[in-house]
Amino acid sequence: MTGIGRPLVVSAVVADGLVGSFGLGVAVEVFGYDRRAMGLPRFDFGLVTEHPGVVRTDTGIPLTVEHGLERLAASDIVTITAWEVCDRVPSPQLLDAVRAAHARGALIVSQCTGAFVLAAAGLLDGQRATTHWKYAGELAARHPAVRVEPAVLYVDNGQVVTGAGTAAGVDALLHLVRREWGAAAANALAREMVVPPHRDGGQAQFIDAPVAGCEDDRLGAVLEWAVAHLAEEVTVDVLARRALMSPRTFARRFRAATGTTPHAWLLAQRLAAAETLLEGSDTSVEEVARLVGFGTAAGLREQFTRRRGVSPRAYRQTFRRAVATGDGDRAA
């Protein structure tokens, strides 16, 4: 996606009392600054609402919105942040404008409960989609034609991208940047935002109680041990014994706490550890593979390429190029 001699028009749809403050801030952080030094295009970012004027966020912060729905007709990217009151049905005018933007080829992105707007517009029918885990059941009940994925961070359907709750909006937009403008741009932007450069869309949302916060829970302690011993052979049986549980009980409690399986969680931890070593050290790929538990460079390469879309060496080179170009001050 390029501006072809003009800035890309990005519009964030807001509604009085419904727009999520955090999600809007994420959209502004990605699209509201001149990021051309990082390899991103020039953006023309603006807020859109049905009746221009002052609207308030979910936390009561007043926003002055100058653009009406007609801006969507000229937008390359339309983003809808959290629609904080799910019972508030989007107006026919808004739904028509979103449908028309989609039909014209605009990229449509929702964050959190913004997926309810896209579902109401019919843009998610027959498609996979996600939202905040707390509201996934409601989305599925209201829109049975949507294949709701309650435990993932984001879903990319090409022209429509849906992100899960709150901070997962960061992951969804960084994924979009990586997809459209490359890993170097995404890595540079992630460094500017002081967030991890990539979390796989299939990674589980933190459901009910994040394991890392369970300081008094045997499960949390065991998983902390696992992260510190990735180079060893860590199996479900090993983890279950350390938790003083049967493997079946352990697997059940693990899924309840994390929304994923022990195998998938271990794979994610190993990939994350590999990324850290590839980005911040000169350790050979062979040694990285051993340190994070993949055993051989071939094993690391297979999983890394499958999950990240690039080889470990290419990832390291891309990240180093991003660092070399700098992540300096925002341009005025």
mmCIF file of C-alpha atoms in Angstrom:
data_model
loop_
_atom_site.group_PDB
_atom_site.id
_atom_site.type_symbol
_atom_site.label_atom_id
_atom_site.label_comp_id
_atom_site.label_asym_id
_atom_site.label_seq_id
_atom_site.Cartn_x
_atom_site.Cartn_y
_atom_site.Cartn_z
ATOM 1 C CA MET A 1 0.000 0.000 0.000
ATOM 2 C CA THR A 2 1.517 3.306 -1.052
ATOM 3 C CA GLY A 3 0.364 6.864 -1.200
ATOM 4 C CA ILE A 4 1.419 7.215 -4.875
ATOM 5 C CA GLY A 5 2.546 10.809 -4.497
ATOM 6 C CA ARG A 6 0.086 11.685 -1.767
ATOM 7 C CA PRO A 7 -0.220 10.841 1.905
ATOM 8 C CA LEU A 8 -2.256 7.811 2.880
ATOM 9 C CA VAL A 9 -5.522 8.978 4.375
ATOM 10 C CA VAL A 10 -6.179 7.277 7.711
ATOM 11 C CA SER A 11 -9.460 7.895 9.530
ATOM 12 C CA ALA A 12 -10.288 6.830 13.080
ATOM 13 C CA VAL A 13 -14.034 6.552 13.647
ATOM 14 C CA VAL A 14 -15.158 7.905 17.031
ATOM 15 C CA ALA A 15 -18.559 8.269 18.669
ATOM 16 C CA ASP A 16 -19.555 10.266 21.717
ATOM 17 C CA GLY A 17 -18.921 8.336 24.918
ATOM 18 C CA LEU A 18 -17.953 5.188 23.052
ATOM 19 C CA VAL A 19 -14.406 5.678 21.821
ATOM 20 C CA GLY A 20 -11.754 3.891 23.882
ATOM 21 C CA SER A 21 -9.047 6.293 25.046
ATOM 22 C CA PHE A 22 -6.272 3.708 24.952
ATOM 23 C CA GLY A 23 -7.133 2.378 21.503
ATOM 24 C CA LEU A 24 -7.338 5.857 20.064
ATOM 25 C CA GLY A 25 -3.942 6.642 21.564
ATOM 26 C CA VAL A 26 -2.470 3.579 19.868
ATOM 27 C CA ALA A 27 -3.865 4.651 16.492
ATOM 28 C CA VAL A 28 -2.464 8.150 16.975
ATOM 29 C CA GLU A 29 0.932 6.738 17.945
ATOM 30 C CA VAL A 30 1.141 4.699 14.740
ATOM 31 C CA PHE A 31 -0.509 7.015 12.218
ATOM 32 C CA GLY A 32 -0.463 10.471 13.792
ATOM 33 C CA TYR A 33 3.257 11.262 13.496
ATOM 34 C CA ASP A 34 5.622 11.658 10.587
ATOM 35 C CA ARG A 35 7.367 8.271 10.568
ATOM 36 C CA ARG A 36 8.996 8.478 7.147
ATOM 37 C CA ALA A 37 12.472 8.219 8.678
ATOM 38 C CA MET A 38 11.456 4.738 9.858
ATOM 39 C CA GLY A 39 10.366 3.629 6.411
ATOM 40 C CA LEU A 40 6.660 4.339 6.770
ATOM 41 C CA PRO A 41 4.724 6.445 4.253
ATOM 42 C CA ARG A 42 3.306 9.893 4.927
ATOM 43 C CA PHE A 43 -0.060 9.697 6.668
ATOM 44 C CA ASP A 44 -2.949 12.143 6.735
ATOM 45 C CA PHE A 45 -4.548 11.128 10.024
ATOM 46 C CA GLY A 46 -7.877 12.440 11.209
ATOM 47 C CA LEU A 47 -10.831 11.691 13.460
ATOM 48 C CA VAL A 48 -14.257 11.060 11.972
ATOM 49 C CA THR A 49 -17.685 11.184 13.599
ATOM 50 C CA GLU A 50 -21.267 11.453 12.400
ATOM 51 C CA HIS A 51 -21.797 14.937 13.784
ATOM 52 C CA PRO A 52 -18.531 16.922 13.897
ATOM 53 C CA GLY A 53 -17.900 18.825 17.091
ATOM 54 C CA VAL A 54 -16.959 17.812 20.615
ATOM 55 C CA VAL A 55 -17.206 14.129 21.534
ATOM 56 C CA ARG A 56 -16.045 12.462 24.720
ATOM 57 C CA THR A 57 -14.055 9.286 25.167
ATOM 58 C CA ASP A 58 -15.079 6.457 27.469
ATOM 59 C CA THR A 59 -13.159 8.199 30.247
ATOM 60 C CA GLY A 60 -14.790 11.577 29.596
ATOM 61 C CA ILE A 61 -11.903 13.278 27.801
ATOM 62 C CA PRO A 62 -13.318 15.806 25.291
ATOM 63 C CA LEU A 63 -12.162 15.624 21.678
ATOM 64 C CA THR A 64 -12.830 18.162 18.953
ATOM 65 C CA VAL A 65 -13.631 16.267 15.767
ATOM 66 C CA GLU A 66 -13.643 18.223 12.510
ATOM 67 C CA HIS A 67 -14.500 15.520 9.966
ATOM 68 C CA GLY A 68 -17.810 13.877 9.187
ATOM 69 C CA LEU A 69 -18.458 10.496 7.621
ATOM 70 C CA GLU A 70 -17.741 11.851 4.152
ATOM 71 C CA ARG A 71 -14.015 11.560 4.922
ATOM 72 C CA LEU A 72 -14.354 7.773 4.830
ATOM 73 C CA ALA A 73 -15.048 8.004 1.104
ATOM 74 C CA ALA A 74 -11.467 9.233 0.607
ATOM 75 C CA SER A 75 -9.755 7.079 3.245
ATOM 76 C CA ASP A 76 -7.169 4.400 2.519
ATOM 77 C CA ILE A 77 -7.330 3.007 6.063
ATOM 78 C CA VAL A 78 -10.331 3.125 8.400
ATOM 79 C CA THR A 79 -9.808 2.162 12.029
ATOM 80 C CA ILE A 80 -12.496 1.680 14.652
ATOM 81 C CA THR A 81 -11.347 1.600 18.245
ATOM 82 C CA ALA A 82 -13.243 0.081 21.150
ATOM 83 C CA TRP A 83 -17.013 0.603 20.928
ATOM 84 C CA GLU A 84 -17.276 0.791 24.690
ATOM 85 C CA VAL A 85 -21.030 0.239 25.003
ATOM 86 C CA CYS A 86 -21.741 -2.875 22.961
ATOM 87 C CA ASP A 87 -25.494 -2.393 23.296
ATOM 88 C CA ARG A 88 -25.286 0.909 21.385
ATOM 89 C CA VAL A 89 -26.156 -0.087 17.841
ATOM 90 C CA PRO A 90 -24.166 1.784 15.162
ATOM 91 C CA SER A 91 -26.340 4.049 13.045
ATOM 92 C CA PRO A 92 -27.313 3.060 9.485
ATOM 93 C CA GLN A 93 -25.330 6.055 8.221
ATOM 94 C CA LEU A 94 -22.138 4.870 9.897
ATOM 95 C CA LEU A 95 -22.600 1.287 8.729
ATOM 96 C CA ASP A 96 -23.249 2.426 5.162
ATOM 97 C CA ALA A 97 -20.127 4.594 5.191
ATOM 98 C CA VAL A 98 -17.974 1.723 6.498
ATOM 99 C CA ARG A 99 -19.420 -0.681 3.925
ATOM 100 C CA ALA A 100 -18.780 1.805 1.130
ATOM 101 C CA ALA A 101 -15.166 2.329 2.235
ATOM 102 C CA HIS A 102 -14.650 -1.430 2.267
ATOM 103 C CA ALA A 103 -16.271 -1.867 -1.154
ATOM 104 C CA ARG A 104 -13.979 0.838 -2.520
ATOM 105 C CA GLY A 105 -10.932 -1.108 -1.304
ATOM 106 C CA ALA A 106 -10.054 0.680 1.937
ATOM 107 C CA LEU A 107 -8.275 -1.348 4.608
ATOM 108 C CA ILE A 108 -10.529 -1.720 7.663
ATOM 109 C CA VAL A 109 -9.059 -2.270 11.137
ATOM 110 C CA SER A 110 -10.931 -2.752 14.409
ATOM 111 C CA GLN A 111 -9.578 -2.781 17.924
ATOM 112 C CA CYS A 112 -11.242 -4.551 20.834
ATOM 113 C CA THR A 113 -15.052 -4.147 20.695
ATOM 114 C CA GLY A 114 -14.776 -2.154 17.478
ATOM 115 C CA ALA A 115 -15.363 -5.579 15.905
ATOM 116 C CA PHE A 116 -19.036 -5.198 16.841
ATOM 117 C CA VAL A 117 -19.293 -2.327 14.340
ATOM 118 C CA LEU A 118 -17.680 -4.357 11.563
ATOM 119 C CA ALA A 119 -19.915 -7.327 12.361
ATOM 120 C CA ALA A 120 -23.009 -5.109 12.275
ATOM 121 C CA ALA A 121 -21.886 -3.879 8.856
ATOM 122 C CA GLY A 122 -21.655 -7.476 7.631
ATOM 123 C CA LEU A 123 -17.937 -7.242 6.921
ATOM 124 C CA LEU A 124 -17.089 -10.203 9.128
ATOM 125 C CA ASP A 125 -19.695 -12.659 7.846
ATOM 126 C CA GLY A 126 -18.047 -15.981 7.064
ATOM 127 C CA GLN A 127 -14.711 -14.639 8.313
ATOM 128 C CA ARG A 128 -12.514 -15.303 11.334
ATOM 129 C CA ALA A 129 -12.423 -12.365 13.738
ATOM 130 C CA THR A 130 -11.495 -11.527 17.300
ATOM 131 C CA THR A 131 -12.392 -9.079 20.023
ATOM 132 C CA HIS A 132 -11.738 -8.722 23.747
ATOM 133 C CA TRP A 133 -12.082 -12.196 25.276
ATOM 134 C CA LYS A 134 -14.692 -10.875 27.717
ATOM 135 C CA TYR A 135 -17.047 -9.987 24.848
ATOM 136 C CA ALA A 136 -16.236 -12.807 22.430
ATOM 137 C CA GLY A 137 -19.293 -14.825 23.458
ATOM 138 C CA GLU A 138 -21.548 -11.824 22.975
ATOM 139 C CA LEU A 139 -20.102 -11.159 19.524
ATOM 140 C CA ALA A 140 -20.627 -14.777 18.518
ATOM 141 C CA ALA A 141 -24.193 -14.808 19.867
ATOM 142 C CA ARG A 142 -25.203 -11.614 18.083
ATOM 143 C CA HIS A 143 -23.473 -12.442 14.825
ATOM 144 C CA PRO A 144 -23.487 -16.230 14.311
ATOM 145 C CA ALA A 145 -22.099 -15.844 10.782
ATOM 146 C CA VAL A 146 -18.813 -14.620 12.274
ATOM 147 C CA ARG A 147 -16.203 -17.218 13.232
ATOM 148 C CA VAL A 148 -15.096 -15.649 16.505
ATOM 149 C CA GLU A 149 -11.596 -16.528 17.764
ATOM 150 C CA PRO A 150 -11.702 -15.575 21.459
ATOM 151 C CA ALA A 151 -8.119 -16.405 22.442
ATOM 152 C CA VAL A 152 -5.926 -14.756 19.800
ATOM 153 C CA LEU A 153 -4.344 -11.305 19.652
ATOM 154 C CA TYR A 154 -5.470 -10.386 16.147
ATOM 155 C CA VAL A 155 -6.868 -11.893 12.953
ATOM 156 C CA ASP A 156 -5.728 -10.795 9.499
ATOM 157 C CA ASN A 157 -8.246 -11.442 6.745
ATOM 158 C CA GLY A 158 -6.439 -9.303 4.191
ATOM 159 C CA GLN A 159 -8.637 -6.252 3.765
ATOM 160 C CA VAL A 160 -10.065 -6.541 7.292
ATOM 161 C CA VAL A 161 -7.937 -6.871 10.443
ATOM 162 C CA THR A 162 -9.513 -7.340 13.870
ATOM 163 C CA GLY A 163 -7.544 -6.888 17.082
ATOM 164 C CA ALA A 164 -8.338 -8.150 20.559
ATOM 165 C CA GLY A 165 -8.646 -6.173 23.770
ATOM 166 C CA THR A 166 -6.678 -3.100 24.829
ATOM 167 C CA ALA A 167 -2.927 -3.617 24.305
ATOM 168 C CA ALA A 168 -3.535 -6.188 21.561
ATOM 169 C CA GLY A 169 -4.337 -3.156 19.398
ATOM 170 C CA VAL A 170 -0.612 -2.439 19.478
ATOM 171 C CA ASP A 171 0.099 -5.927 18.149
ATOM 172 C CA ALA A 172 -2.532 -5.645 15.425
ATOM 173 C CA LEU A 173 -1.225 -2.314 14.141
ATOM 174 C CA LEU A 174 2.427 -3.390 14.318
ATOM 175 C CA HIS A 175 1.447 -6.497 12.355
ATOM 176 C CA LEU A 176 -0.213 -4.254 9.780
ATOM 177 C CA VAL A 177 2.912 -2.090 9.529
ATOM 178 C CA ARG A 178 5.063 -5.197 9.135
ATOM 179 C CA ARG A 179 2.755 -6.582 6.458
ATOM 180 C CA GLU A 180 2.469 -3.381 4.425
ATOM 181 C CA TRP A 181 5.830 -1.647 4.907
ATOM 182 C CA GLY A 182 8.213 -4.331 6.106
ATOM 183 C CA ALA A 183 9.856 -5.692 9.224
ATOM 184 C CA ALA A 184 12.425 -2.889 9.439
ATOM 185 C CA ALA A 185 9.696 -0.262 9.687
ATOM 186 C CA ALA A 186 7.755 -2.344 12.224
ATOM 187 C CA ASN A 187 10.851 -2.957 14.346
ATOM 188 C CA ALA A 188 11.828 0.713 14.305
ATOM 189 C CA LEU A 189 8.306 1.733 15.279
ATOM 190 C CA ALA A 190 8.224 -0.875 18.046
ATOM 191 C CA ARG A 191 11.461 0.493 19.474
ATOM 192 C CA GLU A 192 10.011 4.007 19.373
ATOM 193 C CA MET A 193 6.936 2.773 21.228
ATOM 194 C CA VAL A 194 9.073 0.647 23.605
ATOM 195 C CA VAL A 195 7.120 -2.547 22.897
ATOM 196 C CA PRO A 196 8.122 -5.982 21.540
ATOM 197 C CA PRO A 197 8.554 -5.870 17.748
ATOM 198 C CA HIS A 198 6.284 -8.834 17.103
ATOM 199 C CA ARG A 199 3.786 -11.022 18.900
ATOM 200 C CA ASP A 200 2.228 -13.716 16.788
ATOM 201 C CA GLY A 201 -1.486 -13.221 16.154
ATOM 202 C CA GLY A 202 -2.193 -16.747 17.349
ATOM 203 C CA GLN A 203 -0.715 -16.063 20.758
ATOM 204 C CA ALA A 204 -3.335 -16.298 23.483
ATOM 205 C CA GLN A 205 -4.912 -13.298 25.098
ATOM 206 C CA PHE A 206 -4.370 -13.187 28.843
ATOM 207 C CA ILE A 207 -7.642 -14.659 30.062
ATOM 208 C CA ASP A 208 -9.020 -14.180 33.582
ATOM 209 C CA ALA A 209 -5.678 -14.191 35.418
ATOM 210 C CA PRO A 210 -2.317 -13.807 33.696
ATOM 211 C CA VAL A 211 0.095 -16.508 34.822
ATOM 212 C CA ALA A 212 2.817 -13.948 35.472
ATOM 213 C CA GLY A 213 0.603 -12.286 38.072
ATOM 214 C CA CYS A 214 -0.098 -15.492 40.022
ATOM 215 C CA GLU A 215 2.727 -15.029 42.492
ATOM 216 C CA ASP A 216 1.224 -17.439 45.044
ATOM 217 C CA ASP A 217 0.029 -19.960 42.523
ATOM 218 C CA ARG A 218 1.958 -23.178 41.963
ATOM 219 C CA LEU A 219 1.262 -22.902 38.272
ATOM 220 C CA GLY A 220 2.839 -19.460 38.021
ATOM 221 C CA ALA A 221 5.935 -20.619 39.889
ATOM 222 C CA VAL A 222 6.325 -23.640 37.630
ATOM 223 C CA LEU A 223 6.077 -21.544 34.489
ATOM 224 C CA GLU A 224 8.667 -19.119 35.825
ATOM 225 C CA TRP A 225 10.908 -22.135 36.291
ATOM 226 C CA ALA A 226 10.219 -23.266 32.723
ATOM 227 C CA VAL A 227 11.236 -19.888 31.274
ATOM 228 C CA ALA A 228 14.508 -20.109 33.181
ATOM 229 C CA HIS A 229 15.186 -23.648 31.882
ATOM 230 C CA LEU A 230 14.226 -23.456 28.212
ATOM 231 C CA ALA A 231 17.478 -25.136 27.170
ATOM 232 C CA GLU A 232 16.388 -28.309 28.961
ATOM 233 C CA GLU A 233 13.829 -30.873 27.860
ATOM 234 C CA VAL A 234 10.652 -29.360 29.265
ATOM 235 C CA THR A 235 7.608 -31.590 28.812
ATOM 236 C CA VAL A 236 4.077 -31.540 30.177
ATOM 237 C CA ASP A 237 5.017 -34.436 32.466
ATOM 238 C CA VAL A 238 7.979 -32.489 33.844
ATOM 239 C CA LEU A 239 5.869 -29.369 34.447
ATOM 240 C CA ALA A 240 3.037 -31.390 35.984
ATOM 241 C CA ARG A 241 5.411 -33.093 38.433
ATOM 242 C CA ARG A 242 6.819 -29.752 39.523
ATOM 243 C CA ALA A 243 3.253 -28.486 40.041
ATOM 244 C CA LEU A 244 2.361 -31.647 42.007
ATOM 245 C CA MET A 245 -0.464 -32.389 39.580
ATOM 246 C CA SER A 246 -1.345 -35.103 37.143
ATOM 247 C CA PRO A 247 -0.575 -34.218 33.517
ATOM 248 C CA ARG A 248 -4.298 -34.050 32.723
ATOM 249 C CA THR A 249 -5.077 -31.733 35.656
ATOM 250 C CA PHE A 250 -2.074 -29.590 34.821
ATOM 251 C CA ALA A 251 -3.110 -29.253 31.168
ATOM 252 C CA ARG A 252 -6.661 -28.306 32.192
ATOM 253 C CA ARG A 253 -5.509 -25.659 34.701
ATOM 254 C CA PHE A 254 -2.948 -24.370 32.224
ATOM 255 C CA ARG A 255 -5.545 -23.761 29.518
ATOM 256 C CA ALA A 256 -7.881 -22.094 32.006
ATOM 257 C CA ALA A 257 -5.111 -19.706 33.074
ATOM 258 C CA THR A 258 -3.504 -18.945 29.708
ATOM 259 C CA GLY A 259 -6.015 -19.823 27.018
ATOM 260 C CA THR A 260 -3.526 -22.074 25.247
ATOM 261 C CA THR A 261 -1.775 -25.420 25.581
ATOM 262 C CA PRO A 262 1.535 -26.056 27.386
ATOM 263 C CA HIS A 263 3.163 -27.002 24.066
ATOM 264 C CA ALA A 264 2.028 -23.797 22.337
ATOM 265 C CA TRP A 265 3.086 -21.710 25.335
ATOM 266 C CA LEU A 266 6.548 -23.290 25.446
ATOM 267 C CA LEU A 267 6.979 -22.725 21.719
ATOM 268 C CA ALA A 268 6.039 -19.064 22.130
ATOM 269 C CA GLN A 269 8.493 -18.655 25.029
ATOM 270 C CA ARG A 270 11.293 -20.251 23.026
ATOM 271 C CA LEU A 271 10.617 -18.064 20.002
ATOM 272 C CA ALA A 272 10.501 -14.943 22.173
ATOM 273 C CA ALA A 273 13.803 -15.884 23.829
ATOM 274 C CA ALA A 274 15.325 -16.524 20.402
ATOM 275 C CA GLU A 275 14.176 -13.101 19.207
ATOM 276 C CA THR A 276 15.793 -11.437 22.216
ATOM 277 C CA LEU A 277 19.122 -13.173 21.585
ATOM 278 C CA LEU A 278 19.020 -12.499 17.835
ATOM 279 C CA GLU A 279 18.259 -8.818 18.385
ATOM 280 C CA GLY A 280 20.613 -8.063 21.251
ATOM 281 C CA SER A 281 23.623 -10.356 20.879
ATOM 282 C CA ASP A 282 26.086 -11.781 18.378
ATOM 283 C CA THR A 283 25.435 -15.327 19.576
ATOM 284 C CA SER A 284 25.480 -17.735 16.644
ATOM 285 C CA VAL A 285 22.188 -19.120 15.387
ATOM 286 C CA GLU A 286 23.375 -22.595 16.385
ATOM 287 C CA GLU A 287 24.011 -21.461 19.966
ATOM 288 C CA VAL A 288 20.740 -19.526 20.108
ATOM 289 C CA ALA A 289 18.927 -22.718 19.107
ATOM 290 C CA ARG A 290 20.621 -24.622 21.921
ATOM 291 C CA LEU A 291 20.016 -21.932 24.546
ATOM 292 C CA VAL A 292 16.292 -21.660 23.880
ATOM 293 C CA GLY A 293 15.620 -25.371 23.576
ATOM 294 C CA PHE A 294 15.289 -26.009 19.848
ATOM 295 C CA GLY A 295 18.430 -28.131 19.910
ATOM 296 C CA THR A 296 19.683 -27.482 16.401
ATOM 297 C CA ALA A 297 19.825 -24.522 14.046
ATOM 298 C CA ALA A 298 17.573 -26.457 11.674
ATOM 299 C CA GLY A 299 14.933 -26.857 14.385
ATOM 300 C CA LEU A 300 15.033 -23.171 15.226
ATOM 301 C CA ARG A 301 14.964 -22.188 11.562
ATOM 302 C CA GLU A 302 11.923 -24.355 10.840
ATOM 303 C CA GLN A 303 9.838 -22.982 13.705
ATOM 304 C CA PHE A 304 11.044 -19.394 13.380
ATOM 305 C CA THR A 305 10.339 -19.258 9.655
ATOM 306 C CA ARG A 306 6.918 -20.852 10.096
ATOM 307 C CA ARG A 307 5.853 -18.489 12.894
ATOM 308 C CA ARG A 308 7.668 -15.278 11.942
ATOM 309 C CA GLY A 309 7.808 -15.568 8.165
ATOM 310 C CA VAL A 310 11.581 -15.059 7.982
ATOM 311 C CA SER A 311 14.657 -17.075 8.918
ATOM 312 C CA PRO A 312 16.540 -16.319 12.164
ATOM 313 C CA ARG A 313 19.460 -14.837 10.195
ATOM 314 C CA ALA A 314 17.156 -12.634 8.126
ATOM 315 C CA TYR A 315 15.366 -11.499 11.291
ATOM 316 C CA ARG A 316 18.668 -10.524 12.908
ATOM 317 C CA GLN A 317 19.811 -8.654 9.801
ATOM 318 C CA THR A 318 16.493 -6.817 9.508
ATOM 319 C CA PHE A 319 16.502 -5.792 13.147
ATOM 320 C CA ARG A 320 20.102 -4.606 12.937
ATOM 321 C CA ARG A 321 19.269 -2.523 9.838
ATOM 322 C CA ALA A 322 16.372 -0.949 11.712
ATOM 323 C CA VAL A 323 18.685 -0.044 14.580
ATOM 324 C CA ALA A 324 21.301 1.321 12.184
ATOM 325 C CA THR A 325 18.807 3.663 10.539
ATOM 326 C CA GLY A 326 17.974 5.010 13.958
ATOM 327 C CA ASP A 327 14.698 5.504 15.813
ATOM 328 C CA GLY A 328 15.289 9.140 16.494
ATOM 329 C CA ASP A 329 13.038 12.000 17.428
ATOM 330 C CA ARG A 330 9.676 12.416 15.801
ATOM 331 C CA ALA A 331 9.725 14.800 12.916
ATOM 332 C CA ALA A 332 7.724 17.945 13.322
#
